[in-house]
mmCIF file of C-alpha atoms and ligand atoms in Angstrom:
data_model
loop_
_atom_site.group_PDB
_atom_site.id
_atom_site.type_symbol
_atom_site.label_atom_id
_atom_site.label_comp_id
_atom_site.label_asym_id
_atom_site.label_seq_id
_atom_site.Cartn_x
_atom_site.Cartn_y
_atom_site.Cartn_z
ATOM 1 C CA UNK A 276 -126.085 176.679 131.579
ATOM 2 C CA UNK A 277 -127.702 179.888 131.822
ATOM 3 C CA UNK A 278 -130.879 178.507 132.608
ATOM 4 C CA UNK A 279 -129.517 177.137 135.788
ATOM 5 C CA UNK A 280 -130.098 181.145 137.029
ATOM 6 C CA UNK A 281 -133.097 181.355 135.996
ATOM 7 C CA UNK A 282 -135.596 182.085 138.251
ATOM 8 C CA UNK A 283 -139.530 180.893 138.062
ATOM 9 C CA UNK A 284 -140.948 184.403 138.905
ATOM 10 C CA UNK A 285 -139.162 187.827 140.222
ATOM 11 C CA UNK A 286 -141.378 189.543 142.856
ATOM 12 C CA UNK A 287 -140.727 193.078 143.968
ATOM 13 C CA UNK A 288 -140.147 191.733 147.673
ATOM 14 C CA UNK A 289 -141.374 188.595 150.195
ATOM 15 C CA UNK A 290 -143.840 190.937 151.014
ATOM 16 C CA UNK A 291 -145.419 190.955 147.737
ATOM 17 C CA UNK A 292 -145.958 187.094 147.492
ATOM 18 C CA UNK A 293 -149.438 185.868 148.053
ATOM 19 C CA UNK A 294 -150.516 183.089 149.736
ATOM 20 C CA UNK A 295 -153.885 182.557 147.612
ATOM 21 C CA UNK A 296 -151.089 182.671 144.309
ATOM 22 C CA UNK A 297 -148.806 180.154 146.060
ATOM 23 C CA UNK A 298 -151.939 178.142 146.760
ATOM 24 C CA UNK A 299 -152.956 178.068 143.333
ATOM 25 C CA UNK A 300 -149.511 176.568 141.892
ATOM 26 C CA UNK A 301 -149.609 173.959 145.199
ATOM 27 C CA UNK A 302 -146.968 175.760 147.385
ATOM 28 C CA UNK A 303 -147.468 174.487 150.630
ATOM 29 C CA UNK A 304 -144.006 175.682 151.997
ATOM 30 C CA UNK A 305 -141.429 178.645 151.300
ATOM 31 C CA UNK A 306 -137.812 177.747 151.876
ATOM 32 C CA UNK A 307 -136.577 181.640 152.654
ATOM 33 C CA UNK A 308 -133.278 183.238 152.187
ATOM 34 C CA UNK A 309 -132.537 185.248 155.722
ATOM 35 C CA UNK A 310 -130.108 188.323 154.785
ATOM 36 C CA UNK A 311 -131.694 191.305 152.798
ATOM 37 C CA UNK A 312 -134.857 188.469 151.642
ATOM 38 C CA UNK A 313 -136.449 188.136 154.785
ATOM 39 C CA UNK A 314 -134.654 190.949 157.101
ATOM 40 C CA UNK A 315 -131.826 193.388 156.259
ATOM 41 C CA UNK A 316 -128.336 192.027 156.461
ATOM 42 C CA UNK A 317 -127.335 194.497 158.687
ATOM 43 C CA UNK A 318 -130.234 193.735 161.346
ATOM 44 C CA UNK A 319 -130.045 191.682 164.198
ATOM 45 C CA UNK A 320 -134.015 190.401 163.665
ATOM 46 C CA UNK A 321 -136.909 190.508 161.936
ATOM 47 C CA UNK A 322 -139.375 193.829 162.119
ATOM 48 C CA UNK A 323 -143.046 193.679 162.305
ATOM 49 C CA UNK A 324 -143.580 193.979 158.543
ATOM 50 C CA UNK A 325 -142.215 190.351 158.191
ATOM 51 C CA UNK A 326 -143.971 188.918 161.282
ATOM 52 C CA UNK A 327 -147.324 190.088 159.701
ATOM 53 C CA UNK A 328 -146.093 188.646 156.460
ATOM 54 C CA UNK A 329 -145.542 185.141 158.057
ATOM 55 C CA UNK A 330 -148.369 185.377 160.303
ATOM 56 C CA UNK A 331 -150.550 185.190 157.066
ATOM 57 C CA UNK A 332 -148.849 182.320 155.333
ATOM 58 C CA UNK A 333 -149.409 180.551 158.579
ATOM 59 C CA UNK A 334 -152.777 181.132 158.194
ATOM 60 C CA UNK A 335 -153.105 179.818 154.841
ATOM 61 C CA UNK A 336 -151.447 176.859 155.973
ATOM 62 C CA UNK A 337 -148.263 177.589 153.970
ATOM 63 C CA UNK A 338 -144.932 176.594 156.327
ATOM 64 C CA UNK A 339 -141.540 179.080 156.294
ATOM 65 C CA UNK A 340 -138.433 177.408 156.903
ATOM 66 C CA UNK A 341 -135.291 179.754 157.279
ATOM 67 C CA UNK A 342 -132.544 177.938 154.925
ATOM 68 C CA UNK A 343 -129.445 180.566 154.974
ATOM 69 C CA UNK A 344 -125.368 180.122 154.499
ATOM 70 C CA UNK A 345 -125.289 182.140 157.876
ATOM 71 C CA UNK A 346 -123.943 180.503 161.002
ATOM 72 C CA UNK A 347 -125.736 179.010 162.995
ATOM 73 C CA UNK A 348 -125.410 181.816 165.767
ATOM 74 C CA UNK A 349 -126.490 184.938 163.696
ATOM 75 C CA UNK A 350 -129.553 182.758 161.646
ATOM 76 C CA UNK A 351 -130.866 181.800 165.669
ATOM 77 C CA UNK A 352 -131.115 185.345 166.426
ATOM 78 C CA UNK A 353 -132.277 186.565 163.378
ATOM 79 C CA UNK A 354 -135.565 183.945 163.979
ATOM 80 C CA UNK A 355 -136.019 183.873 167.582
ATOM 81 C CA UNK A 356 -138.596 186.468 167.019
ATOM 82 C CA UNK A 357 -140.120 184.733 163.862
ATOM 83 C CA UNK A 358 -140.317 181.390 165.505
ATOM 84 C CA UNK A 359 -139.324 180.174 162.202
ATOM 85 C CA UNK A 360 -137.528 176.717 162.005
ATOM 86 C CA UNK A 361 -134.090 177.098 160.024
ATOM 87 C CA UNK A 362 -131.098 175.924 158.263
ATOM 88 C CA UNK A 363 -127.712 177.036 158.879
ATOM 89 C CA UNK A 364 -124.449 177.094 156.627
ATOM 90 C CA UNK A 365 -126.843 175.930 153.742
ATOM 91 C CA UNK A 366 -124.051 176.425 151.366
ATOM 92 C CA UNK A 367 -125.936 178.015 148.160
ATOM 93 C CA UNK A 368 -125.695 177.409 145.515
ATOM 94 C CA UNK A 369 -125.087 173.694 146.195
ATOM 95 C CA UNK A 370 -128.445 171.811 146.564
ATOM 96 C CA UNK A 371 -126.752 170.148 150.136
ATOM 97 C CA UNK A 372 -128.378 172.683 152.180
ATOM 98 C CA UNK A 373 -131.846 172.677 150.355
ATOM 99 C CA UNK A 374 -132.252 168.821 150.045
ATOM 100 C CA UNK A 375 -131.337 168.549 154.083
ATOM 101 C CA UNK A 376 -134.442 170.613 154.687
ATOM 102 C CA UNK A 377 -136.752 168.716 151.953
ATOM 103 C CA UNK A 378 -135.506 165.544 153.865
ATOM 104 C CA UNK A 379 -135.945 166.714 157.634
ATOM 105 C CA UNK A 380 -139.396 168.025 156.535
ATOM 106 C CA UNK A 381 -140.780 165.345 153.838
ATOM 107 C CA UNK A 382 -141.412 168.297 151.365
ATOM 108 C CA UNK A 383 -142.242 167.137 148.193
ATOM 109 C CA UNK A 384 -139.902 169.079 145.430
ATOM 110 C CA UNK A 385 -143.326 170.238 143.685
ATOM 111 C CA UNK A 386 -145.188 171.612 146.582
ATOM 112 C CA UNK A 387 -142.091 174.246 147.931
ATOM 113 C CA UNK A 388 -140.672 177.100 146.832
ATOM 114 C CA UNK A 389 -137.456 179.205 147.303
ATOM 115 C CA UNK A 390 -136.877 182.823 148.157
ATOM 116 C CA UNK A 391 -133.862 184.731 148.021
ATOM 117 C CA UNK A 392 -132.078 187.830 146.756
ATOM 118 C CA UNK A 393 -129.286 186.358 144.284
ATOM 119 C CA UNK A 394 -129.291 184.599 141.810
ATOM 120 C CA UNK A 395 -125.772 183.456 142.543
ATOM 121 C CA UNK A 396 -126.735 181.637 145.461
ATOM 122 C CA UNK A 397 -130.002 181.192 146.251
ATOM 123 C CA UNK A 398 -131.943 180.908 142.398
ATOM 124 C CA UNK A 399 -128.744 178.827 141.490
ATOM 125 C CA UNK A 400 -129.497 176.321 144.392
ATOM 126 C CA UNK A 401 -133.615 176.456 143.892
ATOM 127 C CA UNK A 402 -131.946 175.063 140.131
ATOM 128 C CA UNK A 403 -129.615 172.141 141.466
ATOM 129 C CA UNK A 404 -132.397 171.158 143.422
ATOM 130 C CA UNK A 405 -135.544 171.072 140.683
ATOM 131 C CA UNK A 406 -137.570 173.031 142.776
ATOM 132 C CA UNK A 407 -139.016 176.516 142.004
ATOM 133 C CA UNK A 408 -137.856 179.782 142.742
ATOM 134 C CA UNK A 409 -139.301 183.508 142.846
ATOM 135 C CA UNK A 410 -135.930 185.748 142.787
ATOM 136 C CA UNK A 411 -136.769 189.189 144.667
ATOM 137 C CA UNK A 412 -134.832 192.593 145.604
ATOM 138 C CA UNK A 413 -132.367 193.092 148.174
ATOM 139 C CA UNK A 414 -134.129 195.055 151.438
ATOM 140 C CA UNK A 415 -131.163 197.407 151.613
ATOM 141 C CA UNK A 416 -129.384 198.285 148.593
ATOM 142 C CA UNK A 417 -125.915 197.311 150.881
ATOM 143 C CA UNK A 418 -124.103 193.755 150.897
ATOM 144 C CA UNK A 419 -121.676 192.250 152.845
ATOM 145 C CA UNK A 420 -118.326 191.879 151.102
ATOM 146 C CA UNK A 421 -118.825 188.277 149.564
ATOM 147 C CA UNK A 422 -121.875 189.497 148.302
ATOM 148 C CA UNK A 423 -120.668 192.405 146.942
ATOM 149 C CA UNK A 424 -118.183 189.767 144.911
ATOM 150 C CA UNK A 425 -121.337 187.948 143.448
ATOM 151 C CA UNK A 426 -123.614 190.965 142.803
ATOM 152 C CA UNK A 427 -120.597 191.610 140.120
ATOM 153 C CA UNK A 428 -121.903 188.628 138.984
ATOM 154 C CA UNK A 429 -125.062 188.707 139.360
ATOM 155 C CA UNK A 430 -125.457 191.809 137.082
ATOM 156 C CA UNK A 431 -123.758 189.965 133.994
ATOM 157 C CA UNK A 432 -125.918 186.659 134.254
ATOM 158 C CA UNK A 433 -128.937 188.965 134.573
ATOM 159 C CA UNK A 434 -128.050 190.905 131.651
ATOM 160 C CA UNK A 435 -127.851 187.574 129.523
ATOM 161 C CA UNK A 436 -131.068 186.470 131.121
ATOM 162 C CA UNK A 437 -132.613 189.377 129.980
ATOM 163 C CA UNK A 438 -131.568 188.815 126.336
ATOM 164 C CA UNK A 439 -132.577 185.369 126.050
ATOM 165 C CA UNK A 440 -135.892 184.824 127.944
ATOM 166 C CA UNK A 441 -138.229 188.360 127.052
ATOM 167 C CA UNK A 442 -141.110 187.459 129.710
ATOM 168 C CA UNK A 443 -138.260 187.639 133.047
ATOM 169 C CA UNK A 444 -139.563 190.718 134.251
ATOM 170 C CA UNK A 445 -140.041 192.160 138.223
ATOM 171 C CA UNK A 446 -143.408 191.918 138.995
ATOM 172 C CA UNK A 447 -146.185 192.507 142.066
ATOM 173 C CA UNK A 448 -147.005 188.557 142.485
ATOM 174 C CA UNK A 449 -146.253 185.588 141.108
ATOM 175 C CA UNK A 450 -148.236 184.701 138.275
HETATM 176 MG MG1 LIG B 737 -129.476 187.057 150.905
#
């Protein structure tokens, strides 16, 4: 059961994630969180630090796909400037969301990855799904109010996590 929160690898921030590392494990496309992952929840789009961020995945060949439980409405905003294609009301941390996209896109579950900051949610659906997951800190220290609920959570499961698996530790990259 616990291991269902596990994540793959914790990286300080999306910034911090490679291409050339994602490249070596086969990642050919990141399935991204929006709120506090790729922007701050509290921000109506994306600032230049992430555009450069995706700019360079592109490059690499690696795809972003937006999958968030946002509305529709506030997640079409949020990526008008990124040009990023998305999924709305992904409902993490069922897989529903997740599978849609590997469907719609013919990802293979081996060659994808995905991003978020909870484990409640976003590591919980990477889980249901069998795909991987890097698990990485909240842009602003702030939540919404159902967040708030599962960062209660979060902080318990993270705890036991700790406890049980010694080598789940925040790092600069992914392995
Ligand atoms: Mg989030």
């Amino acid at each position: 059961m616990l291991s269902s929160f596990k994540p793959t690898w914790m990286v300080q921030s999306i910034y911090h994630i490679s291409p050339e590392k994602l490249k070596k494990h086969g990642i050919n496309t990141i399935l991204t969180d929006l709120d506090n992952t790729l922007i701050p929840w509290n921000n109506a789009t994306g600032t230049e630090k992430v555009i450069k961020w995706i700019d360079k995945l592109h490059s690499y060949g690696i795809k972003v796909i937006v999958v968030s439980n946002n509305d529709p409405k506030r997640v079409r905003v949020a990526v008008k400037d990124l040009q990023l294609p998305f999924v709305s009301h992904a409902l993490k941390p069922l897989g529903i969301g997740i599978k849609k996209t590997l469907k719609s896109y013919h990802l293979k579950k081996n060659q994808v990855v995905m991003v978020g900051d909870q484990l409640m949610t976003d590591i919980w659906a990477a889980n249901n799904c069998g795909i991987a997951s890097i698990w990485v800190k909240p842009l602003k220290s702030s939540d919404m109010l159902p967040t708030k609920i599962n960062r209660y959570f979060e902080a318990i499961v993270y705890k036991m996590l700790q406890n049980k698996y010694s080598d789940l530790k925040w790092k600069e990259d992914i392995d």
